[in-house]
CSV table of C-alpha atoms in Angstrom, one decimal:
chain,number,residue,atom,x,y,z
A,11,MET,CA,15.9,-18.2,17.4
A,12,ASP,CA,15.4,-18.7,13.6
A,13,ASN,CA,11.7,-17.7,13.9
A,14,PHE,CA,12.7,-14.6,15.8
A,15,LEU,CA,15.3,-13.6,13.3
A,16,ASN,CA,12.9,-14.2,10.4
A,17,GLU,CA,10.3,-12.0,12.0
A,18,ILE,CA,12.9,-9.2,12.5
A,19,GLU,CA,13.9,-9.5,8.9
A,20,LYS,CA,10.2,-9.1,7.8
A,21,GLU,CA,10.1,-5.7,9.5
A,22,LYS,CA,12.6,-4.3,7.0
A,23,VAL,CA,11.6,-3.0,3.5
A,24,ILE,CA,13.3,-5.4,1.0
A,25,ARG,CA,14.9,-4.4,-2.2
A,26,PHE,CA,13.8,-6.7,-5.0
A,27,THR,CA,15.2,-7.1,-8.5
A,28,GLU,CA,13.0,-6.8,-11.6
A,29,GLN,CA,13.7,-10.5,-12.2
A,30,ASN,CA,12.4,-11.4,-8.6
A,31,LEU,CA,9.2,-9.6,-9.4
A,32,ARG,CA,8.9,-11.0,-12.9
A,33,ILE,CA,9.0,-14.6,-11.4
A,34,ALA,CA,6.7,-13.8,-8.6
A,35,THR,CA,4.0,-12.3,-10.9
A,36,ASP,CA,4.5,-15.0,-13.6
A,37,ASN,CA,5.6,-12.4,-16.1
A,38,TYR,CA,3.0,-9.9,-14.9
A,39,SER,CA,0.1,-12.2,-16.0
A,40,SER,CA,-2.4,-11.4,-13.3
A,41,LEU,CA,-3.4,-7.7,-13.6
A,42,MET,CA,-5.4,-6.6,-10.6
A,43,GLY,CA,-5.9,-2.9,-11.5
A,44,SER,CA,-4.4,0.2,-12.8
A,45,GLY,CA,-4.3,3.9,-11.9
A,46,GLY,CA,-2.6,7.2,-12.7
A,47,PHE,CA,0.8,6.0,-11.5
A,48,GLY,CA,0.9,2.4,-12.6
A,49,LYS,CA,-0.5,-1.1,-12.9
A,50,VAL,CA,-0.9,-3.5,-10.0
A,51,TYR,CA,-0.3,-7.3,-10.4
A,52,LYS,CA,-0.8,-10.2,-8.1
A,53,GLY,CA,2.3,-12.0,-7.2
A,54,ASN,CA,3.3,-15.1,-5.3
A,55,PHE,CA,6.7,-15.7,-3.8
A,56,SER,CA,8.3,-19.1,-3.4
A,57,ASP,CA,7.6,-19.1,0.4
A,58,GLY,CA,3.8,-18.8,-0.3
A,59,THR,CA,3.6,-15.0,0.4
A,60,ILE,CA,1.0,-13.4,-1.9
A,61,VAL,CA,1.7,-9.8,-2.8
A,62,ALA,CA,0.5,-6.9,-4.8
A,63,VAL,CA,3.2,-5.5,-7.1
A,64,LYS,CA,2.6,-1.9,-8.2
A,65,VAL,CA,4.7,-1.2,-11.3
A,66,LEU,CA,5.1,2.6,-11.6
A,67,HIS,CA,4.9,4.5,-14.8
A,68,ALA,CA,4.5,8.2,-15.3
A,69,LEU,CA,4.8,10.9,-17.9
A,70,SER,CA,8.3,11.8,-16.7
A,71,GLU,CA,11.1,10.2,-14.7
A,72,GLU,CA,10.7,13.0,-12.1
A,73,ARG,CA,7.1,12.0,-11.4
A,74,ILE,CA,8.1,8.4,-11.0
A,75,GLU,CA,10.7,9.5,-8.5
A,76,GLU,CA,8.3,11.7,-6.6
A,77,GLN,CA,5.7,8.8,-6.4
A,78,PHE,CA,8.4,6.3,-5.4
A,79,MET,CA,9.9,8.6,-2.7
A,80,ALA,CA,6.4,9.5,-1.3
A,81,GLU,CA,5.4,5.8,-1.0
A,82,VAL,CA,8.7,4.4,0.4
A,83,GLY,CA,9.4,7.4,2.5
A,84,THR,CA,6.0,7.2,4.3
A,85,VAL,CA,4.5,3.8,4.4
A,86,GLY,CA,7.9,2.1,4.4
A,87,LYS,CA,8.6,3.7,7.7
A,88,VAL,CA,5.4,3.1,9.6
A,89,HIS,CA,3.6,0.0,10.9
A,90,HIS,CA,-0.1,-0.1,11.9
A,91,PHE,CA,-2.8,-2.7,11.5
A,92,ASN,CA,-4.9,-0.3,9.4
A,93,LEU,CA,-2.2,0.7,7.0
A,94,VAL,CA,-1.3,-1.5,4.0
A,95,ARG,CA,2.2,-3.0,4.6
A,96,LEU,CA,5.0,-2.2,2.2
A,97,TYR,CA,7.1,-5.4,1.9
A,98,GLY,CA,9.7,-3.9,-0.5
A,99,PHE,CA,10.5,-2.1,-3.7
A,100,CYS,CA,12.5,-2.4,-7.0
A,101,LEU,CA,14.4,0.5,-8.4
A,102,GLU,CA,16.3,-0.3,-11.5
A,103,ARG,CA,17.3,1.7,-14.5
A,104,ASN,CA,14.0,1.5,-16.4
A,105,PHE,CA,11.8,-0.3,-13.9
A,106,THR,CA,10.3,0.9,-10.6
A,107,ALA,CA,7.9,-1.1,-8.5
A,108,LEU,CA,6.5,-1.3,-5.0
A,109,VAL,CA,5.6,-4.6,-3.3
A,110,TYR,CA,2.7,-4.6,-0.9
A,111,GLU,CA,0.8,-7.1,1.2
A,112,TYR,CA,-2.1,-8.5,-0.8
A,113,MET,CA,-5.6,-7.6,0.1
A,114,VAL,CA,-8.0,-10.4,-1.1
A,115,ASN,CA,-11.1,-8.2,-1.1
A,116,GLY,CA,-9.6,-5.4,-3.1
A,117,SER,CA,-10.7,-1.8,-2.5
A,118,LEU,CA,-13.8,-0.5,-0.7
A,119,ASP,CA,-15.2,1.2,-3.8
A,120,LYS,CA,-16.0,-2.2,-5.3
A,121,PHE,CA,-18.5,-2.7,-2.4
A,122,LEU,CA,-19.9,0.8,-2.2
A,123,PHE,CA,-20.6,1.3,-5.9
A,124,ASN,CA,-21.6,-2.2,-7.0
A,125,SER,CA,-25.0,-3.4,-5.7
A,126,ASP,CA,-24.0,-7.1,-6.4
A,127,LYS,CA,-21.3,-6.8,-3.8
A,128,ALA,CA,-23.1,-4.8,-1.1
A,129,ILE,CA,-22.0,-5.3,2.5
A,130,GLY,CA,-24.0,-4.7,5.7
A,131,PHE,CA,-24.1,-1.5,7.8
A,132,GLU,CA,-22.2,-3.1,10.7
A,133,LYS,CA,-19.3,-4.1,8.5
A,134,LEU,CA,-19.3,-0.6,6.8
A,135,TYR,CA,-19.1,0.9,10.3
A,136,GLU,CA,-16.1,-1.3,11.2
A,137,ILE,CA,-14.4,-0.3,8.0
A,138,ALA,CA,-15.0,3.4,8.7
A,139,VAL,CA,-13.6,3.0,12.2
A,140,GLY,CA,-10.6,1.0,10.9
A,141,THR,CA,-9.9,3.7,8.3
A,142,ALA,CA,-10.2,6.4,10.9
A,143,LYS,CA,-7.7,4.5,13.1
A,144,GLY,CA,-5.2,4.3,10.3
A,145,ILE,CA,-5.6,8.0,9.5
A,146,SER,CA,-5.4,9.0,13.1
A,147,TYR,CA,-2.2,7.0,13.5
A,148,LEU,CA,-0.7,8.9,10.5
A,149,HIS,CA,-1.7,12.3,11.8
A,150,GLU,CA,-1.3,11.9,15.5
A,151,GLU,CA,1.0,9.0,16.5
A,152,CYS,CA,3.8,8.9,14.0
A,153,GLN,CA,7.0,10.6,15.1
A,154,GLN,CA,6.8,12.7,11.9
A,155,ARG,CA,3.2,13.5,11.0
A,156,ILE,CA,2.0,12.0,7.6
A,157,ILE,CA,-0.8,13.6,5.7
A,158,HIS,CA,-2.2,11.2,3.1
A,159,TYR,CA,-4.0,13.8,0.8
A,160,ASP,CA,-5.9,11.2,-1.2
A,161,ILE,CA,-8.3,9.3,1.1
A,162,LYS,CA,-11.1,7.8,-1.0
A,163,PRO,CA,-12.9,4.4,-1.2
A,164,GLY,CA,-10.4,3.2,-3.9
A,165,ASN,CA,-7.5,3.8,-1.5
A,166,ILE,CA,-9.1,1.8,1.4
A,167,LEU,CA,-8.2,-1.9,0.9
A,168,LEU,CA,-10.0,-4.8,2.6
A,169,ASP,CA,-8.4,-8.0,3.8
A,170,ARG,CA,-9.9,-11.4,4.0
A,171,ILE,CA,-12.3,-10.5,6.9
A,172,PHE,CA,-12.9,-6.9,5.6
A,173,ASN,CA,-10.5,-5.1,7.9
A,174,ALA,CA,-9.7,-1.7,6.4
A,175,LYS,CA,-6.1,-0.8,5.4
A,176,VAL,CA,-5.3,2.7,4.1
A,177,ALA,CA,-3.2,2.5,0.9
A,178,ASP,CA,-1.7,4.5,-1.9
A,179,PHE,CA,0.6,7.1,-0.3
A,180,GLY,CA,1.7,8.6,-3.6
A,181,LEU,CA,0.5,12.1,-2.6
A,182,ALA,CA,1.4,11.8,1.1
A,183,LYS,CA,3.6,14.4,2.7
A,184,LEU,CA,5.7,14.3,5.8
A,185,CYS,CA,5.0,17.3,8.1
A,186,ASN,CA,6.7,18.6,11.1
A,187,ARG,CA,4.7,18.3,14.3
A,188,GLU,CA,4.9,22.1,14.8
A,189,ILE,CA,3.1,22.9,11.6
A,190,LEU,CA,-0.6,23.6,12.3
A,191,ILE,CA,-1.6,24.8,8.9
A,192,LEU,CA,-1.2,22.3,6.1
A,193,PRO,CA,-0.4,23.1,2.5
């Protein structure tokens, strides 16, 4: 029964404190990357779960709020093998962060644009199919259609065995099923 209850609890998006994330990331010591909306750090919780912690920053509080709501409002509500999983978030006065499953192989762009890390055609095909499955799920299978708006190699993450996971839902929009023409 405990295992069952633990699995059910894992399905919920968890609200973390800034202190939880500071401890998990060893005071943000392992920077994995950065982008327009923030920096991503590797973290490790006491139970052994490795995570990616995206600390949001923006030019204005309104942009942080938009990014946060887009990410939590979309990926926080859906579950699919080919979508990166959102474990939780932190929303405190001067600190906003998103906590995702960790993808050991990083993003696809590392392998497409770096000849030292090239991968074979068969694996690229599998990655393309996995990406398409994730996008198809968002567009066709979700109760409320989700349009990503920013599919690119940097937003396709790869797990240990190179399964594709669509990530970075900062520009995503929820659309009613009746809408045929997208903005």
